[in-house]
Amino acid sequence: METFSDGVFAIAATLLVLEIGIDESSRDVGRDLLDLWPSYLAYATTFMTIGIIWINHHHTVSLMVRVDRTFLFVNNLLLMVIAFLPFPTRIVAQHLNDDGARAATLAYAATLVVTAVIHQVYWQYARRGRRLIAPGVPDSALRGVDLAYLPGVPMYGAVLVVAFFSPLTAIFLTFAIAAFYLPSAALFER
Amino acid sequence: METFSDGVFAIAATLLVLEIGIDESSRDVGRDLLDLWPSYLAYATTFMTIGIIWINHHHTVSLMVRVDRTFLFVNNLLLMVIAFLPFPTRIVAQHLNDDGARAATLAYAATLVVTAVIHQVYWQYARRGRRLIAPGVPDSALRGVDLAYLPGVPMYGAVLVVAFFSPLTAIFLTFAIAAFYLPSAALFER
Amino acid sequence: METFSDGVFAIAATLLVLEIGIDESSRDVGRDLLDLWPSYLAYATTFMTIGIIWINHHHTVSLMVRVDRTFLFVNNLLLMVIAFLPFPTRIVAQHLNDDGARAATLAYAATLVVTAVIHQVYWQYARRGRRLIAPGVPDSALRGVDLAYLPGVPMYGAVLVVAFFSPLTAIFLTFAIAAFYLPSAALFER
Amino acid sequence: METFSDGVFAIAATLLVLEIGIDESSRDVGRDLLDLWPSYLAYATTFMTIGIIWINHHHTVSLMVRVDRTFLFVNNLLLMVIAFLPFPTRIVAQHLNDDGARAATLAYAATLVVTAVIHQVYWQYARRGRRLIAPGVPDSALRGVDLAYLPGVPMYGAVLVVAFFSPLTAIFLTFAIAAFYLPSAALFER
C-alpha cells in the first residue's frame, strides 16, 4: 500500500509545475513571467500542503499493524482527492487575477475541506478502539495524532468562508497554514 | 518487476487529473466547473478501477515463486493497457455530453474489456498446473483469486453492451463496479 | 541508482499516453478514434521498447558489484535518451499519415540508434576486464549479455535505413523487434 | 523521506520531455525538428543538472543519522524548487531564439541560484556542529561535501551575470557545469 501511496503523493506534487506556463508567442517574456505570480503562489501552496499530508499519512501508517477492506477503500479515496489537487490549483493559478477568482478559490478550498474530512475519517477509522493500531503504540502517540488532525477541517473550512469575501486572502491563508504546519507535521518523522 | 509495475499503476492513476481542464479564457468559472461533471465522474471511475487492478496484481504476484518469459510478456501487455487508460478516460470526459458520447463510451468499455481479458490470461497462465505458484500457497487461495477474476470479462462486456444504448448508464455502471469491488479486492491484502 | 533509474523508465513509459489525443471539438469521435491508429502503433512500439531496455538494464545492474564516475555518467546519458523517447514517439504519431512521415520516422529511428549505442557503451564499459562485475558472476553470463546486446545497433540502424524508403515499414519493423525481443530479454529475469 | 524525494527527482527529470514539441500542423517536419535545438539543449542541461543534485542529495542523506523539523522543512523547499525546474526550462526552450531570450535565461539562472542557495542551507544545517550527522562519519567526509557544495552558488551566480550579456553563452555554461560536475558528483556514490 505504501509504494502506491508514496508514488501518488510524489507524482501529484511534481505534476503541479505542468500547470504553469506563458503563451509561446509572448512578446514580453519578462513581464509575462512576473504576471504569473498567482501560478507561483498556487504552486508553492499546494506543494507544501501535499508535503504535510504525505508526512502525516506516513506517520499514521507506521502506527498500524494491519489494514482492512474499509480502510483500504478510504485510503484510496484519500489518494483520489490528493491526485485531484493539481486541477483546482491550476484553476486558481489561471483566475486569481480575474472575475473568476471567487469561484476558483471556492473550488480550491472545497477540495481541501473534502481532503481534510477524508483524512480525518481515515485516521478515526484506524484509531477507534485501536482497530488497526499496533499493540506497542502508546495511547499518548494516538492523542498526539488526534491533536495534529483536529484543526484540519475547521481551518480549511475557514479558508472556504474567507474565499467568499477575498480570494487572495484565502490563498495566502492556505499558504500560511502549510508553512506553519509543515515543520510541525515533520516532527512526527523523527 | 514489481517496482516498474507499481510505478506504472501509480503514474497512470495520477496522470488522469491532467485530462481535466477548463478554457483559460472562461468567462463564468463557476458554471464551467459545474459543467465539467463528466470529467469528475470519468476521473473517479478510472482512478478506482486502476486501484482495484493494482490490488489484484499485487496479491497475485505475492503468490508466485518465479516468472518466465511468456509471463513477463503478458505482464508488459497488461501494464501497456493500464498506462493507456488515461486516453479513453479523457475521450469520455470530453464527449459524454455531446454527440460523441456513444463512440467515446464504447472506446472506454472496449479498453476495459481488453484489460480484463489480459488480466485473466495473466492469472490463468501463472495458475494452470501451478506453473509459477509458490509451493506453500494452498489451492483454496488460488480458487479465491479465480472467483475474484471470474466476473471481470463478463462485467465489462456488459458495460460495452450498455454503452450502445446509454453511454451515461455505462459509465455509472463502471463506477458502481469499481466502488463495489474496490473494498473486496482490498480483502486480499490483509 | 536503481530507484532513480527505475523511476525514469516507468515514468517515460507511462507519459507516452499523454501524446495521444483527438480534437476536443471533434464532430465524429468514432472516426477520429480510428484515424488515430498511428498513435496507437507508436504508443505500443515505444512502450514495449522501453520495457526491453528496462529489463536489460535491470539484469546488467544485478551483475555489477560497484559503479564508478564514468559509469554513472554513461548511465545518466542512457536515462536522458530513454526519458526523451516520448518526444519522437509523438512526432511519429502526428505525422505517420502525412508529408512529414519520413522526417518523423528518421528522427524516431535515430533516437533508437543513439539509445542502442549508449546502451552498448554502458555495457562494454562495465564488462571490459570485468571492470564493475561481481566476482561470482561466470563468464558465460557475460557472454549471454554480449549476445543479447549485439544486434541492438545494427537492428535499429536497419530501421533507420528502412525509414528513408518506407516510414510505415520502419515503424512496423521496430514493433516486430520489440515484440520479438521482449520475451527473450525477459529471460534474464528468471 | 527518501522515497518521496527520489520520486520527485525522477519525475521532474522525466517531465522535461513534455516541454518539447512542434506544431501538429507543421508543413516541414524535418526543418522544424532541427529548429528545436534550443529545446534539446535546455532538456539536456536541466536533466543533467537534476542528476547532479540528486546524486549529492542521496550522498548527504546517507551521512545523516536523524532529521529534525527544520531540516524537513528545508528539504521540502529544495524539492519544491527541483520540481519547479521544468517551467524555466520550457521558457528557455521557447525563447532562446527570440527577443525573450534574456528574460528567459535570467529566470532560468535565477531558479538555479535559488536551488543552489537552498541546497547549501540544507547541507550547512545538517553539518554545523554535526547536528544530524551519524557518529561514525569522519570529518574528512564532511569536508569533502563542503568542497563539492562550495562552488554551487558562485557558479550559478556567474551564469546569472552572463545571462544579461549573452543568453546562449549562459545556457552553454550551465551545460558545461553539469557535464563537468556530473561524473565528479557521481564519485560520492562509490
Short mmCIF file of C-alpha atoms in Angstrom, two decimals, chain A:
data_model
loop_
_atom_site.label_atom_id
_atom_site.label_comp_id
_atom_site.label_asym_id
_atom_site.label_seq_id
_atom_site.Cartn_x
_atom_site.Cartn_y
_atom_site.Cartn_z
CA MET A 1 0.00 0.00 0.00
CA GLU A 2 2.83 2.40 0.86
CA THR A 3 4.62 2.19 -2.51
CA PHE A 4 1.46 3.08 -4.39
CA SER A 5 0.55 5.85 -1.90
CA ASP A 6 4.06 7.37 -1.88
CA GLY A 7 4.07 7.31 -5.66
CA VAL A 8 0.75 9.15 -5.89
CA PHE A 9 1.92 11.85 -3.42
CA ALA A 10 5.24 12.44 -5.22
CA ILE A 11 3.68 12.46 -8.68
CA ALA A 12 0.79 14.76 -7.73
CA ALA A 13 3.27 17.26 -6.22
CA THR A 14 5.58 17.16 -9.23
CA LEU A 15 2.77 17.43 -11.82
CA LEU A 16 1.82 20.83 -10.36
CA VAL A 17 4.54 22.50 -12.42
CA LEU A 18 2.87 21.46 -15.66
CA GLU A 19 0.05 23.87 -14.82
CA ILE A 20 2.38 26.90 -15.04
CA GLY A 21 3.06 28.41 -18.44
CA ILE A 22 3.14 31.51 -20.61
CA ASP A 23 1.95 31.89 -24.16
CA GLU A 24 4.59 30.66 -26.60
CA SER A 25 4.02 33.79 -28.69
CA SER A 26 4.63 36.09 -25.74
CA ARG A 27 6.12 39.47 -26.79
CA ASP A 28 7.37 40.50 -23.35
CA VAL A 29 8.64 37.39 -21.60
CA GLY A 30 9.94 39.25 -18.54
CA ARG A 31 6.63 40.94 -17.83
CA ASP A 32 4.63 37.77 -18.51
CA LEU A 33 6.82 35.87 -16.06
CA LEU A 34 6.12 38.46 -13.37
CA ASP A 35 2.39 38.41 -14.16
CA LEU A 36 2.40 34.69 -13.41
CA TRP A 37 2.71 35.30 -9.65
CA PRO A 38 -0.66 33.67 -8.92
CA SER A 39 0.71 30.50 -10.51
CA TYR A 40 3.82 30.58 -8.34
CA LEU A 41 1.76 31.21 -5.21
CA ALA A 42 -0.69 28.40 -6.03
CA TYR A 43 2.20 26.05 -6.87
CA ALA A 44 4.03 26.66 -3.58
CA THR A 45 0.83 26.46 -1.51
CA THR A 46 -0.31 23.14 -2.94
CA PHE A 47 3.20 21.64 -2.98
CA MET A 48 3.65 22.34 0.73
CA THR A 49 0.11 21.16 1.54
CA ILE A 50 0.75 17.83 -0.21
CA GLY A 51 4.03 17.64 1.73
CA ILE A 52 2.16 17.97 5.05
CA ILE A 53 -0.47 15.38 4.18
CA TRP A 54 2.24 12.98 2.99
CA ILE A 55 4.20 13.30 6.26
CA ASN A 56 1.03 12.75 8.31
CA HIS A 57 0.00 9.79 6.15
CA HIS A 58 3.42 8.21 6.51
CA HIS A 59 3.39 8.66 10.28
CA THR A 60 -0.06 7.17 10.83
CA VAL A 61 0.68 4.15 8.60
CA SER A 62 3.75 3.48 10.77
CA LEU A 63 1.47 3.12 13.82
CA MET A 64 -0.73 0.44 12.22
CA VAL A 65 -0.30 -3.30 12.41
CA ARG A 66 -2.89 -4.26 9.81
CA VAL A 67 -5.42 -2.84 7.34
CA ASP A 68 -8.92 -3.97 6.42
CA ARG A 69 -11.17 -3.54 3.41
CA THR A 70 -12.93 -0.41 4.67
CA PHE A 71 -9.62 1.25 5.47
CA LEU A 72 -8.17 0.49 2.05
CA PHE A 73 -11.28 1.95 0.45
CA VAL A 74 -10.91 5.15 2.49
CA ASN A 75 -7.18 5.30 1.73
CA ASN A 76 -7.99 5.05 -1.98
CA LEU A 77 -10.50 7.92 -1.64
CA LEU A 78 -7.79 9.97 0.07
CA LEU A 79 -5.30 9.32 -2.75
CA MET A 80 -8.03 10.17 -5.25
CA VAL A 81 -8.51 13.67 -3.81
CA ILE A 82 -4.73 14.20 -3.41
CA ALA A 83 -4.18 13.27 -7.04
CA PHE A 84 -7.01 15.69 -7.93
CA LEU A 85 -5.35 18.74 -6.29
CA PRO A 86 -3.39 19.83 -9.40
CA PHE A 87 -6.72 20.64 -11.08
CA PRO A 88 -8.13 23.26 -8.62
CA THR A 89 -4.56 24.56 -8.23
CA ARG A 90 -4.46 25.33 -11.95
CA ILE A 91 -7.91 26.96 -11.82
CA VAL A 92 -6.67 29.27 -9.05
CA ALA A 93 -3.45 29.99 -10.97
CA GLN A 94 -5.45 30.93 -14.09
CA HIS A 95 -8.16 33.01 -12.47
CA LEU A 96 -6.81 34.58 -9.25
CA ASN A 97 -6.36 37.80 -11.23
CA ASP A 98 -9.74 37.96 -12.97
CA ASP A 99 -13.52 37.73 -12.45
CA GLY A 100 -13.32 34.00 -11.83
CA ALA A 101 -11.22 34.41 -8.68
CA ARG A 102 -14.04 33.71 -6.24
CA ALA A 103 -15.32 30.55 -7.99
CA ALA A 104 -11.76 29.29 -8.48
CA THR A 105 -10.80 29.83 -4.84
CA LEU A 106 -14.05 28.30 -3.58
CA ALA A 107 -13.36 25.19 -5.67
CA TYR A 108 -9.82 25.05 -4.30
CA ALA A 109 -10.89 25.47 -0.67
CA ALA A 110 -13.76 22.99 -1.08
CA THR A 111 -11.29 20.37 -2.36
CA LEU A 112 -9.09 20.98 0.68
CA VAL A 113 -12.10 20.64 3.02
CA VAL A 114 -13.02 17.32 1.39
CA THR A 115 -9.39 16.20 1.69
CA ALA A 116 -9.30 17.13 5.39
CA VAL A 117 -12.62 15.33 6.05
CA ILE A 118 -11.45 12.12 4.33
CA HIS A 119 -8.10 12.32 6.10
CA GLN A 120 -9.94 12.63 9.44
CA VAL A 121 -12.20 9.64 8.60
CA TYR A 122 -9.07 7.71 7.57
CA TRP A 123 -7.46 8.35 10.95
CA GLN A 124 -10.54 7.91 13.13
CA TYR A 125 -11.39 4.59 11.46
CA ALA A 126 -7.92 3.20 12.21
CA ARG A 127 -7.77 4.67 15.71
CA ARG A 128 -11.25 3.99 17.22
CA GLY A 129 -10.89 1.16 19.70
CA ARG A 130 -7.31 0.85 18.35
CA ARG A 131 -8.88 -1.05 15.42
CA LEU A 132 -5.76 -1.13 13.23
CA ILE A 133 -3.14 0.16 15.70
CA ALA A 134 -0.09 -1.93 16.60
CA PRO A 135 -0.12 -3.20 20.24
CA GLY A 136 3.13 -1.49 21.25
CA VAL A 137 1.95 2.05 20.32
CA PRO A 138 1.20 4.09 23.49
CA ASP A 139 -2.10 5.98 23.79
CA SER A 140 -0.16 9.21 24.07
CA ALA A 141 1.10 8.73 20.48
CA LEU A 142 -2.52 8.38 19.32
CA ARG A 143 -3.55 11.51 21.20
CA GLY A 144 -0.63 13.33 19.57
CA VAL A 145 -2.01 12.48 16.13
CA ASP A 146 -5.55 13.39 17.28
CA LEU A 147 -4.32 16.87 18.17
CA ALA A 148 -2.48 17.23 14.88
CA TYR A 149 -5.57 16.20 12.87
CA LEU A 150 -8.07 18.23 14.92
CA PRO A 151 -7.56 21.64 13.28
CA GLY A 152 -7.64 20.35 9.66
CA VAL A 153 -11.36 20.54 8.88
CA PRO A 154 -12.10 23.82 10.76
CA MET A 155 -9.02 25.50 9.30
CA TYR A 156 -9.84 24.67 5.70
CA GLY A 157 -13.50 25.43 6.47
CA ALA A 158 -12.34 28.91 7.50
CA VAL A 159 -10.42 29.21 4.22
CA LEU A 160 -13.65 28.37 2.39
CA VAL A 161 -15.53 31.15 4.21
CA VAL A 162 -12.73 33.67 3.60
CA ALA A 163 -12.76 32.72 -0.11
CA PHE A 164 -16.27 34.21 -0.41
CA PHE A 165 -15.01 37.63 0.62
CA SER A 166 -11.38 37.72 -0.51
CA PRO A 167 -9.95 35.03 -2.77
CA LEU A 168 -6.40 36.34 -2.42
CA THR A 169 -6.57 36.33 1.39
CA ALA A 170 -7.87 32.76 1.25
CA ILE A 171 -4.88 31.61 -0.79
CA PHE A 172 -2.41 33.41 1.48
CA LEU A 173 -4.15 31.83 4.48
CA THR A 174 -3.72 28.36 2.93
CA PHE A 175 -0.08 29.18 2.27
CA ALA A 176 0.41 30.28 5.89
CA ILE A 177 -1.25 27.10 7.19
CA ALA A 178 1.09 24.98 5.10
CA ALA A 179 4.20 26.96 6.05
CA PHE A 180 3.23 26.73 9.73
CA TYR A 181 2.22 23.07 9.78
CA LEU A 182 4.90 21.65 7.53
CA PRO A 183 7.67 21.73 10.16
CA SER A 184 5.35 20.57 12.97
CA ALA A 185 3.97 17.72 10.89
CA ALA A 186 7.58 16.88 10.18
CA LEU A 187 8.11 16.36 13.90
CA PHE A 188 6.36 13.02 13.76
CA GLU A 189 9.02 11.68 11.50
CA ARG A 190 11.91 11.98 13.92
#
